mmCIF file of C-alpha atoms and ligand atoms in Angstrom:
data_model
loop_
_atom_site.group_PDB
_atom_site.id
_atom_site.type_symbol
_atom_site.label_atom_id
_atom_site.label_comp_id
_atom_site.label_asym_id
_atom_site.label_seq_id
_atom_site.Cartn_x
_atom_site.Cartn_y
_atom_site.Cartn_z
ATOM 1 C CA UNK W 46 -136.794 -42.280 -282.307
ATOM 2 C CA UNK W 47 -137.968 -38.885 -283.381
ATOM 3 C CA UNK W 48 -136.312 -36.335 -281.408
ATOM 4 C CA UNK W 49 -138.657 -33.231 -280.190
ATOM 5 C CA UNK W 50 -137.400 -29.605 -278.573
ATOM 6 C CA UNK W 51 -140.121 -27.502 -276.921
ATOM 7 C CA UNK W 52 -139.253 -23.984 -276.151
ATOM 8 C CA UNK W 53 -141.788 -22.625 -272.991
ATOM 9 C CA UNK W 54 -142.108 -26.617 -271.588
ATOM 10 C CA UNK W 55 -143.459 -25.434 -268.447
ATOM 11 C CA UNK W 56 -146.841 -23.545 -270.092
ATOM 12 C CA UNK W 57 -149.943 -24.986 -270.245
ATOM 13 C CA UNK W 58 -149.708 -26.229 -273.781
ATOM 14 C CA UNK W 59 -146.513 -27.514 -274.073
ATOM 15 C CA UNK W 60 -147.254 -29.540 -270.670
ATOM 16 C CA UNK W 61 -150.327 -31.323 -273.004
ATOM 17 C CA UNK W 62 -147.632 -31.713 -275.874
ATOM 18 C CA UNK W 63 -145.089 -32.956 -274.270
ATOM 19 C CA UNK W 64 -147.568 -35.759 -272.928
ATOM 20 C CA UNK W 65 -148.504 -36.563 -276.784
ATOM 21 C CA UNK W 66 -145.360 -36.770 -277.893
ATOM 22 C CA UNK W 67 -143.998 -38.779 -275.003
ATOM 23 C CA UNK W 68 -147.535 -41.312 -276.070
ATOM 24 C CA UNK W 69 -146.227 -40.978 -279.541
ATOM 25 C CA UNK W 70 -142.452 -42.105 -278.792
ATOM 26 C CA UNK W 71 -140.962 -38.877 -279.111
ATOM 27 C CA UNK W 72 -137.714 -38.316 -277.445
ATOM 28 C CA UNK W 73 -138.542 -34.879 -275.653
ATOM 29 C CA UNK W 74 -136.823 -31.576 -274.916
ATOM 30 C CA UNK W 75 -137.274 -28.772 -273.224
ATOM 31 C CA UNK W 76 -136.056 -25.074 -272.630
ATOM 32 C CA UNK W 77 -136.314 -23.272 -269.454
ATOM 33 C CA UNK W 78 -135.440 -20.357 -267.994
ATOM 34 C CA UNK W 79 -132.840 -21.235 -265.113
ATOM 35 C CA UNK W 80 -135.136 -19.237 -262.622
ATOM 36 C CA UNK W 81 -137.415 -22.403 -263.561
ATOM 37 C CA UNK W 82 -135.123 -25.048 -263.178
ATOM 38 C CA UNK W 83 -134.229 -23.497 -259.566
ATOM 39 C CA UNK W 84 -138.044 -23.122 -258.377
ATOM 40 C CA UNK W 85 -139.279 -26.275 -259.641
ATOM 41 C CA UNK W 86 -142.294 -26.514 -256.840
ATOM 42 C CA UNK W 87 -143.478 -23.183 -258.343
ATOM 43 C CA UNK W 88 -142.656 -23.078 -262.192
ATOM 44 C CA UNK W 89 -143.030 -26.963 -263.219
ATOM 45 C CA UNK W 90 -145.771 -27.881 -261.678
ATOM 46 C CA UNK W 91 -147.613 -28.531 -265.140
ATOM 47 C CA UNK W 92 -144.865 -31.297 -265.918
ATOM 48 C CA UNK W 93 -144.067 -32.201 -262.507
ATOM 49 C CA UNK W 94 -145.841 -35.928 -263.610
ATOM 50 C CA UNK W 95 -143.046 -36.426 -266.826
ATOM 51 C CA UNK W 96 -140.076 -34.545 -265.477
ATOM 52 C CA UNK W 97 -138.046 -38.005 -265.431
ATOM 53 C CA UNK W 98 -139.706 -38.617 -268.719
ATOM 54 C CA UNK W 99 -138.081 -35.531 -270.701
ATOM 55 C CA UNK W 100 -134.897 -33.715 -270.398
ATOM 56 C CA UNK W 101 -134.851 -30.058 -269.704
ATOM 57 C CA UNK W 102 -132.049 -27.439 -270.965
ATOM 58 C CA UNK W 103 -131.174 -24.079 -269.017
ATOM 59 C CA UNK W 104 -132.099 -21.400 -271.912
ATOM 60 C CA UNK W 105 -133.169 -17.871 -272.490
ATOM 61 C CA UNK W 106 -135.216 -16.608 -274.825
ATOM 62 C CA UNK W 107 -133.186 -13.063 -274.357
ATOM 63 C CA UNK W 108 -129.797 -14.577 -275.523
ATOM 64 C CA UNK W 109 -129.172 -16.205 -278.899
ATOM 65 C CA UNK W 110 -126.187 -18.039 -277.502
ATOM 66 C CA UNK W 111 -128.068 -20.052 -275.060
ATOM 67 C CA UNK W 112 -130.461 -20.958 -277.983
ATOM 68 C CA UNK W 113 -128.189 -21.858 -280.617
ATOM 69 C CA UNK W 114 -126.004 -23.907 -278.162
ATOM 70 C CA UNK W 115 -129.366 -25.805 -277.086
ATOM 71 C CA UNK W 116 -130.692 -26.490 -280.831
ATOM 72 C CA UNK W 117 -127.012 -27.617 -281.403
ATOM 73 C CA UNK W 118 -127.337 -30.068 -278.842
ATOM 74 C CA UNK W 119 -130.249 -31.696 -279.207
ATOM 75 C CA UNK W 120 -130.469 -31.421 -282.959
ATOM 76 C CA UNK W 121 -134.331 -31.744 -283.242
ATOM 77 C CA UNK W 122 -136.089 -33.251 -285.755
ATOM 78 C CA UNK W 123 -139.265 -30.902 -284.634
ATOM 79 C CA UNK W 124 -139.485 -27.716 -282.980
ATOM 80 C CA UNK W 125 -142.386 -26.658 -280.947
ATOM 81 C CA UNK W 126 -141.678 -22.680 -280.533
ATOM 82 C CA UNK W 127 -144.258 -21.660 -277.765
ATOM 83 C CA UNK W 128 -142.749 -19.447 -275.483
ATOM 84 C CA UNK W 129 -143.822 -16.144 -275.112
ATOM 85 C CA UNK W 130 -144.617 -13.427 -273.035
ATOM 86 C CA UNK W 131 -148.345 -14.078 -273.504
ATOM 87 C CA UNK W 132 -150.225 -11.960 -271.192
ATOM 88 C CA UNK W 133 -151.931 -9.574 -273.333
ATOM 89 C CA UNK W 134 -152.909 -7.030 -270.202
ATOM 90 C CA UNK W 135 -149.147 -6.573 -269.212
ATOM 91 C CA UNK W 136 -147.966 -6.378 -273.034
ATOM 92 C CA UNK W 137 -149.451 -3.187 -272.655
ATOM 93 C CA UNK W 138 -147.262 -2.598 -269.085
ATOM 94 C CA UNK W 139 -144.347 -3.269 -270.355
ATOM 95 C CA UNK W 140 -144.385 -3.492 -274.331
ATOM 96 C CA UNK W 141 -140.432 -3.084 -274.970
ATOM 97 C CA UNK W 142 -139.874 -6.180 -273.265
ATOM 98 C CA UNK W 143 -143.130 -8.607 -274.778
ATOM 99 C CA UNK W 144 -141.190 -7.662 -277.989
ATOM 100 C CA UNK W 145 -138.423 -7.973 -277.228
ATOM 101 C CA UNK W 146 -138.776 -11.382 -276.213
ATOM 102 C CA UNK W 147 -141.425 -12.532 -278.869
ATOM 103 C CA UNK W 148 -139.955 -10.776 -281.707
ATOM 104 C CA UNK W 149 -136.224 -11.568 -280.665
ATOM 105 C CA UNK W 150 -136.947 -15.208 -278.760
ATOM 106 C CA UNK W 151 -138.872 -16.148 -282.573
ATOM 107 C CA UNK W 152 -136.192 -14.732 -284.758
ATOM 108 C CA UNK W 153 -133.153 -16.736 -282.367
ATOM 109 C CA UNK W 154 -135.475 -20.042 -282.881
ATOM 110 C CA UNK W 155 -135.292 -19.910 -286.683
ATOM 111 C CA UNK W 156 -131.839 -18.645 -287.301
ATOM 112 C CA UNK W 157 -130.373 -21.526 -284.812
ATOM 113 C CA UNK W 158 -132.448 -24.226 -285.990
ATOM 114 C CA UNK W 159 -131.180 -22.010 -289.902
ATOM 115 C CA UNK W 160 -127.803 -22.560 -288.975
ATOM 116 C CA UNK W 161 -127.641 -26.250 -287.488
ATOM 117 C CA UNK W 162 -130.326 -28.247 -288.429
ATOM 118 C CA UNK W 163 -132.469 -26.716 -291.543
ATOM 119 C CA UNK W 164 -134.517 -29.724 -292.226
ATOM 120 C CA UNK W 165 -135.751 -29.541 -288.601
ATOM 121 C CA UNK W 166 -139.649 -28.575 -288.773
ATOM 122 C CA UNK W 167 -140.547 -25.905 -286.902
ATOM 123 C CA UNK W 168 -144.349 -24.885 -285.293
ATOM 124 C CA UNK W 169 -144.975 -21.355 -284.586
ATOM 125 C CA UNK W 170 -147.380 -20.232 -281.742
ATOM 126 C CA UNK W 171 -149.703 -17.448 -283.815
ATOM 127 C CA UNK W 172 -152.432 -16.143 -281.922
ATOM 128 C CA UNK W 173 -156.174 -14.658 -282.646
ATOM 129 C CA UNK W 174 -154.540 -11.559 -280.986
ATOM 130 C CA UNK W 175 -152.977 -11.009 -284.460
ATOM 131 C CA UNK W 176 -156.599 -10.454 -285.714
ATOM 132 C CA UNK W 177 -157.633 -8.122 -283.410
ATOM 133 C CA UNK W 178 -159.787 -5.560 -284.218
ATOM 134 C CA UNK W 179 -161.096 -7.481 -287.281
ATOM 135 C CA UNK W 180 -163.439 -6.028 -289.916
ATOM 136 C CA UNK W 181 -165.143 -10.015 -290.332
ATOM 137 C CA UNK W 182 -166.045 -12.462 -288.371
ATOM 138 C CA UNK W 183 -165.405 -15.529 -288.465
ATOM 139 C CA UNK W 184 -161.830 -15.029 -289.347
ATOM 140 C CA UNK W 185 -159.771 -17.591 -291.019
ATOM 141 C CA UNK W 186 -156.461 -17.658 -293.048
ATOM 142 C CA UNK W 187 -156.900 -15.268 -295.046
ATOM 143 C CA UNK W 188 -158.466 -12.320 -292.295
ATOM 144 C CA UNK W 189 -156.547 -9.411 -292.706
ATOM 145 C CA UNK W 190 -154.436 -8.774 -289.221
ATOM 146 C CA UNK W 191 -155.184 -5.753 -287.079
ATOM 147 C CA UNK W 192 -153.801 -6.505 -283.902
ATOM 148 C CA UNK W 193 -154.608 -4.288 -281.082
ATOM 149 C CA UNK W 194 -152.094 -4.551 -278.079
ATOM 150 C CA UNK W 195 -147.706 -4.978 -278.365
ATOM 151 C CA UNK W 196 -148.616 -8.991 -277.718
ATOM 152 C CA UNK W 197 -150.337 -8.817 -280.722
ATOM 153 C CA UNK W 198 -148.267 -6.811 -282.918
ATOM 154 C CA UNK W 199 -145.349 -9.107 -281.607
ATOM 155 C CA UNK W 200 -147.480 -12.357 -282.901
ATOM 156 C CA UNK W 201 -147.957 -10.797 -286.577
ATOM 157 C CA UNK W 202 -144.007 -10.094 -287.014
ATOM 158 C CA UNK W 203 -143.014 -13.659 -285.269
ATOM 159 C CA UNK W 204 -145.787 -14.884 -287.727
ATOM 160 C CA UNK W 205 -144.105 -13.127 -290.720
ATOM 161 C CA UNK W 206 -140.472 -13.830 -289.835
ATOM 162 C CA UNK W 207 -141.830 -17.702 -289.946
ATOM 163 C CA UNK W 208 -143.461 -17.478 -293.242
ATOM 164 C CA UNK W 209 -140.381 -15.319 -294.185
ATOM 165 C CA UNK W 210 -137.698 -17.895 -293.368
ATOM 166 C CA UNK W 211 -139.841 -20.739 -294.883
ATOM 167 C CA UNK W 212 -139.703 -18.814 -298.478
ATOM 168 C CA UNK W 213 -136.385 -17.462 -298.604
ATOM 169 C CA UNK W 214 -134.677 -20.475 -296.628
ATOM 170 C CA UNK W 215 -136.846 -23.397 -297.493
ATOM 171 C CA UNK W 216 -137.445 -23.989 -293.755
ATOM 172 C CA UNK W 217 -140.276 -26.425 -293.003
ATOM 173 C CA UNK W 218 -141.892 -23.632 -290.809
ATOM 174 C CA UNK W 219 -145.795 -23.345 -289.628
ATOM 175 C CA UNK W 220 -147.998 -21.000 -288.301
ATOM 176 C CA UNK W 221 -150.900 -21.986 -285.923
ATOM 177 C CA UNK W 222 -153.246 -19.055 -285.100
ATOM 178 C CA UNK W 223 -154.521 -20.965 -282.589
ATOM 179 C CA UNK W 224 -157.868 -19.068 -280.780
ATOM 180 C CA UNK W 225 -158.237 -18.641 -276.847
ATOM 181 C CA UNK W 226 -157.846 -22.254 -275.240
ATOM 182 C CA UNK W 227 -157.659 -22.933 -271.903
ATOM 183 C CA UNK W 228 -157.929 -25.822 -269.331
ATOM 184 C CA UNK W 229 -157.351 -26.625 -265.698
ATOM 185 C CA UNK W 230 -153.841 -26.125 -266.203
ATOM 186 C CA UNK W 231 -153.921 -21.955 -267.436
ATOM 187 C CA UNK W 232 -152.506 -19.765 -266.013
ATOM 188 C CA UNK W 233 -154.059 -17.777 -263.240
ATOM 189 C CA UNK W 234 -154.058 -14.107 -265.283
ATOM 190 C CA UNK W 235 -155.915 -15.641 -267.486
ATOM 191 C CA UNK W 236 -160.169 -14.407 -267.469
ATOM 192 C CA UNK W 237 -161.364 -17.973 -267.759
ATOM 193 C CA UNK W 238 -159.139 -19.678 -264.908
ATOM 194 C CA UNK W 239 -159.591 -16.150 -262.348
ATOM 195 C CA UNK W 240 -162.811 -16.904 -262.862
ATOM 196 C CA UNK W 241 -162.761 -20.479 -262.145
ATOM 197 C CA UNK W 242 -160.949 -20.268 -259.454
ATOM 198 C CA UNK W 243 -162.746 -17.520 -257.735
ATOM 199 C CA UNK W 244 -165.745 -19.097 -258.342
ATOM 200 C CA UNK W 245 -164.335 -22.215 -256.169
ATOM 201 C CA UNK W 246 -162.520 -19.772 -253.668
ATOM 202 C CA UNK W 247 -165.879 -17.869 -253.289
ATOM 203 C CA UNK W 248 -167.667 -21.352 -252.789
ATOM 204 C CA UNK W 249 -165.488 -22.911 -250.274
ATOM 205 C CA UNK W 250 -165.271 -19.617 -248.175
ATOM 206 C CA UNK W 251 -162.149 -18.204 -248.593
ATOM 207 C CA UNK W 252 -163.368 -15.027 -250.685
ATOM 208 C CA UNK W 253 -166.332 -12.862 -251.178
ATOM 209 C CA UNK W 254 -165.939 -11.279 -254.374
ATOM 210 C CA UNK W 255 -164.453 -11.282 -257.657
ATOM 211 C CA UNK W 256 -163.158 -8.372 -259.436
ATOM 212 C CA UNK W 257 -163.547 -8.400 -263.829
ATOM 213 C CA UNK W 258 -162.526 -6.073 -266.248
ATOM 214 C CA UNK W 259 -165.213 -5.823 -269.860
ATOM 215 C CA UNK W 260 -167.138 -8.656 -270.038
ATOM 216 C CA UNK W 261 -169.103 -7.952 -272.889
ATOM 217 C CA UNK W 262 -166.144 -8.992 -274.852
ATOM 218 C CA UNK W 263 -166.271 -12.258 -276.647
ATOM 219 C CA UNK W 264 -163.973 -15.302 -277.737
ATOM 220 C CA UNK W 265 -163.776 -18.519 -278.690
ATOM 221 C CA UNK W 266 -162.467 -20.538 -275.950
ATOM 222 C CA UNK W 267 -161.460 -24.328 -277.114
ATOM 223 C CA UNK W 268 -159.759 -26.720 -274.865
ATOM 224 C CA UNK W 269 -155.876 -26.981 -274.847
ATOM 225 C CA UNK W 270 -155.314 -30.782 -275.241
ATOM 226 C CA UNK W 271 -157.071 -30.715 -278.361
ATOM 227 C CA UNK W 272 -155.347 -27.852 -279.710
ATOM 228 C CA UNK W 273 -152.088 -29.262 -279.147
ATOM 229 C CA UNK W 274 -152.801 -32.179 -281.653
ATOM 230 C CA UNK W 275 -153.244 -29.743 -283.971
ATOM 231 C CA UNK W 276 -149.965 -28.055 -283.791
ATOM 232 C CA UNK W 277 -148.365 -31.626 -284.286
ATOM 233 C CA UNK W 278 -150.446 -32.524 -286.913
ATOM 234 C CA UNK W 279 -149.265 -29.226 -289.083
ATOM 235 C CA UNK W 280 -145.650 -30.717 -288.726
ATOM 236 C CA UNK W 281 -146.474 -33.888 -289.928
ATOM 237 C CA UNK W 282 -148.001 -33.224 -293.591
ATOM 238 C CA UNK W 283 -146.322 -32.693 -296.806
ATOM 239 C CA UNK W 284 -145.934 -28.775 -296.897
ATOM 240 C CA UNK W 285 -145.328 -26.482 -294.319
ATOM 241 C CA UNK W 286 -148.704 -24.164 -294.038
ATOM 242 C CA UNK W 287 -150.233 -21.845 -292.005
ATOM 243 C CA UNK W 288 -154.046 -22.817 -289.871
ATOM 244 C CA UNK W 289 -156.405 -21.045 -287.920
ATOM 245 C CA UNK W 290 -157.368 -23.611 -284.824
ATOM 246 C CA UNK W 291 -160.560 -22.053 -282.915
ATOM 247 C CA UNK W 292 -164.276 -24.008 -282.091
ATOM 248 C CA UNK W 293 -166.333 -21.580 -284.540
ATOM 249 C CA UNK W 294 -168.141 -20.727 -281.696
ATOM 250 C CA UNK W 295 -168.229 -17.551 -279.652
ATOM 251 C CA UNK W 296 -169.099 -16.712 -275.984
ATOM 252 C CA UNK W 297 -169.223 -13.718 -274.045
ATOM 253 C CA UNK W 298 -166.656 -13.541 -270.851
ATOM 254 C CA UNK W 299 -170.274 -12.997 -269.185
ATOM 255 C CA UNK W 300 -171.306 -16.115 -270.305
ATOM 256 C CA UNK W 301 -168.560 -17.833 -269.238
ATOM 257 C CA UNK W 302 -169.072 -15.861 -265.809
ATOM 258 C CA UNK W 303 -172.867 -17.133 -265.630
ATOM 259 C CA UNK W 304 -171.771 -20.518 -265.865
ATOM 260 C CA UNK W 305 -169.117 -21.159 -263.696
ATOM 261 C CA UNK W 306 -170.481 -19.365 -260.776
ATOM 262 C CA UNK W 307 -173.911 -22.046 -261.447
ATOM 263 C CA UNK W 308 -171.552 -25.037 -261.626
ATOM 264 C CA UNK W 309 -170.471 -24.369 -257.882
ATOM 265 C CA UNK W 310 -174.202 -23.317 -257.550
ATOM 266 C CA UNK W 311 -173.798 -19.503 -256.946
ATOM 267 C CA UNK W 312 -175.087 -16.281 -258.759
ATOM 268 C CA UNK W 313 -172.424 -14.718 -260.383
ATOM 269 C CA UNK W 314 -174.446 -11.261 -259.818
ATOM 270 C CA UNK W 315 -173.952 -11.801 -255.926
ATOM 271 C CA UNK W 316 -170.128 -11.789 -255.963
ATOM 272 C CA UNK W 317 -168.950 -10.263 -259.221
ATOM 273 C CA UNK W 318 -167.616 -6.383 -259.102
ATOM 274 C CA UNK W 319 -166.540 -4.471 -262.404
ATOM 275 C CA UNK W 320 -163.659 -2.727 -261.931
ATOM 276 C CA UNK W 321 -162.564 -0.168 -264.719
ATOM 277 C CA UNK W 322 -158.790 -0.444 -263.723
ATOM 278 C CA UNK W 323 -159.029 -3.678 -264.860
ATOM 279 C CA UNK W 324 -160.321 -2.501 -268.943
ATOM 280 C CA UNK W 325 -157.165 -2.395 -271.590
ATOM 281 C CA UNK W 326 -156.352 0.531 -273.365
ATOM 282 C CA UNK W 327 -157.842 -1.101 -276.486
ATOM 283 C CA UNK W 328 -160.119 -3.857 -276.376
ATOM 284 C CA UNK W 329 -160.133 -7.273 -278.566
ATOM 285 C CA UNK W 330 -164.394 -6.879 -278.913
ATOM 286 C CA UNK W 331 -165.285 -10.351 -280.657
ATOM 287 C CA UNK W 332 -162.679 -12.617 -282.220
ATOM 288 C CA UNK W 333 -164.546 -16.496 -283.453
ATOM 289 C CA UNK W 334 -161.915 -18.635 -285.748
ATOM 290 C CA UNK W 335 -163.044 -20.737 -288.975
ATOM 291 C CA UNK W 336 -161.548 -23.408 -288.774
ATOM 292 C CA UNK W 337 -162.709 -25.821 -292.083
ATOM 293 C CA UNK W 338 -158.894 -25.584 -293.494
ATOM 294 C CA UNK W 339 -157.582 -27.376 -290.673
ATOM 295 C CA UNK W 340 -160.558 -29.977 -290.760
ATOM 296 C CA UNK W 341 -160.263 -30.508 -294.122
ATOM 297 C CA UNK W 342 -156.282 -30.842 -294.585
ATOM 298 C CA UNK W 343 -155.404 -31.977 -290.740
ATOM 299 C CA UNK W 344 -158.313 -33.662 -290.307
ATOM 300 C CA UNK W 345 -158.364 -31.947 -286.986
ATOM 301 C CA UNK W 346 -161.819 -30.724 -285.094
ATOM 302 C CA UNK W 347 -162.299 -29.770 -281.706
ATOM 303 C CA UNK W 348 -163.528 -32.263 -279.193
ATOM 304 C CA UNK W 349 -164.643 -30.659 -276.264
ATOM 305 C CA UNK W 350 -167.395 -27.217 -276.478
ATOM 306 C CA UNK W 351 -167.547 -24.085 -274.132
ATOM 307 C CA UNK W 352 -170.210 -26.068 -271.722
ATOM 308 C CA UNK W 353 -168.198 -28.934 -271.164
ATOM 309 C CA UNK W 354 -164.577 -26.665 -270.697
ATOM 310 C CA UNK W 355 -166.132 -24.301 -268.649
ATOM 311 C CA UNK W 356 -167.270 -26.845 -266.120
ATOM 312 C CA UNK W 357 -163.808 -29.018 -266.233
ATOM 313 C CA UNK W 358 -162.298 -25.867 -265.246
ATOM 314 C CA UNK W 359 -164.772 -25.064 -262.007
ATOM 315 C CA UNK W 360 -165.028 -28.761 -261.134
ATOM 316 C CA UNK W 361 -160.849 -29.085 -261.290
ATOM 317 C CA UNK W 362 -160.456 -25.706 -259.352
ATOM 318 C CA UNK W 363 -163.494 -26.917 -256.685
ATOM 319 C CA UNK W 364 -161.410 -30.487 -256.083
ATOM 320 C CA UNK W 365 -158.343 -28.573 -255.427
ATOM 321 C CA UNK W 366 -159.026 -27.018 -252.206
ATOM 322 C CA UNK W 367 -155.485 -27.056 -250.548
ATOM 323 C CA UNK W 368 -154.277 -25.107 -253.696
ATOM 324 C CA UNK W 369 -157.001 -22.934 -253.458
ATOM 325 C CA UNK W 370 -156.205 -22.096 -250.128
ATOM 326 C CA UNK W 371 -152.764 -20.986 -250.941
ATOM 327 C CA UNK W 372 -153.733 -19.076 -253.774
ATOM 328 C CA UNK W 373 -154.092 -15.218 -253.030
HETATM 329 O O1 F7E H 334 -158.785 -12.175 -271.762
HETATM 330 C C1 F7E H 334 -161.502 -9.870 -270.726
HETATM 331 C C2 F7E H 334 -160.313 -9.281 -271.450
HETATM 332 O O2 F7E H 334 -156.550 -12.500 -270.703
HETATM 333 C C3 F7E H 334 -159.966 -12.532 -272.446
HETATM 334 C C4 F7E H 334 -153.880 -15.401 -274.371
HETATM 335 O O3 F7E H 334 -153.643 -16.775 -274.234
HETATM 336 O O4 F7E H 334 -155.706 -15.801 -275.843
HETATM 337 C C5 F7E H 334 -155.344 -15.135 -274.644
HETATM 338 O O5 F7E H 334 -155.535 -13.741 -274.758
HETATM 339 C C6 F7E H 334 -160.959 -11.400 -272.418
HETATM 340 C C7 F7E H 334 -160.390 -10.024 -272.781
HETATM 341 O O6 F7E H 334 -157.141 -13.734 -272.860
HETATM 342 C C8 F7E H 334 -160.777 -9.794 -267.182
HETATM 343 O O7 F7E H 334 -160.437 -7.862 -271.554
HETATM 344 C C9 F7E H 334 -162.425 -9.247 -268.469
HETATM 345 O O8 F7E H 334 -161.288 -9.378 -273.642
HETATM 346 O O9 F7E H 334 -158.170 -14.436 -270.788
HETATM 347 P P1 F7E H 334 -157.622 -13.250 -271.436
HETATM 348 P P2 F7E H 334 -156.816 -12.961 -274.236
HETATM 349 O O10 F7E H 334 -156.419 -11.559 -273.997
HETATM 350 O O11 F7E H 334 -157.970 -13.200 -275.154
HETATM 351 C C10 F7E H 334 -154.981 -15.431 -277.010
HETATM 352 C C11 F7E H 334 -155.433 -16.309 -278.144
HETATM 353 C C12 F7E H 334 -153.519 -15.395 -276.805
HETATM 354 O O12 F7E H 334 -152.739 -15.673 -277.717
HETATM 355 C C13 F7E H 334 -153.028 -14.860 -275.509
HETATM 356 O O13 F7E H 334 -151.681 -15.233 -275.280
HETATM 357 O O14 F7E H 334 -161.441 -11.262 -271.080
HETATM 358 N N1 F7E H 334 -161.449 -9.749 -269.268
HETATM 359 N N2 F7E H 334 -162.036 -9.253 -267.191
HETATM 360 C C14 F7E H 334 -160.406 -10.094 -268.497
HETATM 361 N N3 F7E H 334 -159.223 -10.655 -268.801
HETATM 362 C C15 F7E H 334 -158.363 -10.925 -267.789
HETATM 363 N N4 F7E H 334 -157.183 -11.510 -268.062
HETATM 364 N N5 F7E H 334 -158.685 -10.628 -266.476
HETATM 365 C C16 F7E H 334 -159.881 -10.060 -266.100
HETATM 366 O O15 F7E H 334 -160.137 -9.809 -264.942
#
């Protein structure tokens, strides 16, 4: 039985990759911060359904010690490294500590899993953040980075540190640079879950507006259970690589906006207020990923467009009234 560690276990994507690993026969791991393990109602809700189904280690991505002594424990055979501090609006709030932790946290993975179990492989959680500012579009492998907030910068020198330990240590160590992808289970900060969510709150009465920051700014949104197969599907080939994961599609956060608010059958114009305190300092403008590496070598494509997300998201948040209700 092949024996998989997930760092960040109770995020949206390791929640979907846990579940495909457990289907696949995977013995799972996870770290969590101890704050996690002692507000479970709270902080595991996403893997509240397989919490007997996977075991769970206390562990910090500020302290190497608590790292090492986890990877020395479990002695994976795959490493999922997905934690982060991954909110790109308060990367700009508090920058020491996103890099801190993603620049630190990345470097602690690789040197453990160095140390005690080198022929572990090892998935790194790049981001379209790392792009940035880019001078094409679509942007694929070999896009020059330009990132434009501390998250970002943080994901191009965890990125580098991977590829760096895979050349000089012969580490089995990929990169995903995996665009925007969301699903009922993001997290609230997120744009495409606030506005799900407030569309629903705004529908079933409990709200009357809905403040945004730019929405002229566009992404490509995929959904998070297929991006996850990807990830595992980089640490199963031959040779460790590097892939850009995205839809090759791009939508405006407007669009997005127009179409929630008509899934719960309400005009977006009605409700919606822009709020400048809500812009970054410097703005992501258009990011849309190529993805034809990863179809051609993975095999890997997405399986569910904007429409169709967009409208799992609304419907999910519309069902889920009593959670709505305590949301504020
Ligand atoms: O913003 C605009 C905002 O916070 C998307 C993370 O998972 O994907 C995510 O990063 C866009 C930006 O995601 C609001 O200015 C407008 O242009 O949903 P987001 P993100 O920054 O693209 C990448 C791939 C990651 O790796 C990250 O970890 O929406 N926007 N109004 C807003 N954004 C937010 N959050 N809230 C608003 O009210």
């Amino acid at each position: 039985m092949k024996r998989a560690l997930i760092t960040g276990v109770t995020g949206q994507d390791a929640s979907y990759l846990a579940e495909l690993l457990l289907n696949k026969g995977y013995e799972v791991h996870g770290i969590v911060r101890r704050v996690a393990l002692e507000d479970p109602v709270h902080r595991l809700w996403r893997i509240r359904h397989i919490l007997d189904k996977i075991t769970l280690h206390a562990g910090s991505l500020e302290s190497y010690a608590s790292i090492f002594n986890v990877v020395e424990k479990v002695r994976p055979d795959e490493c999922y490294h997905l934690a982060a501090q991954s909110f790109v609006t308060y990367s700009f709030e508090d920058a020491f500590s996103t890099l801190n932790t993603n620049i630190n946290g990345t470097l602690f993975v690789l040197s453990a899993i160095k140390e005690k179990v080198p022929e572990c492989r090892f998935y790194y959680a790049g981001s379209s953040e790392m792009f940035g500012h880019a001078k094409t579009t679509p942007q694929n492998e070999n896009t020059p980075f330009y990132p434009r907030s501390p998250y970002g910068i943080s994901k191009v020198a965890g990125f580098d540190l991977t590829r760096n330990f895979r050349e000089s240590y012969n580490l089995f160590a990929c990169s995903g640079i995996l665009f925007n992808h969301e699903s009922p289970r993001r997290g609230f900060e997120f744009v495409t879950r606030k506005i799900a969510i407030g569309a629903a709150r705004i529908k079933l009465g409990l709200d009357d507006e809905l403040r945004l920051g730019n929405l002229e700014a566009k992404r490509d949104w995929g959904f998070a259970a297929d991006y996850v197969k990807a990830m595992y599907l980089m640490l199963q080939q031959d040779d460790p690589d590097d892939y850009v994961i995205a839809t090759n599609e791009t939508h405006s956060v407007k669009e997005f906006l127009e179409l929630a608010f008509a899934c719960a059958d309400l005009n977006w114009k009605d409700y919606v207020i822009v709020d400048k305190q809500v812009y970054r300092p410097a703005e992501v403008y258009l990011l849309m990923g190529d993805y034809s590496k990863g179809k051609k070598k993975l095999g890997w494509e997405p399986t569910v467009r904007f429409e169709e997300l967009v409208k799992m998201m609304v419907d999910a948040d519309l069902k889920n009234g009593e959670m709505l209700r305590s949301h504020t």
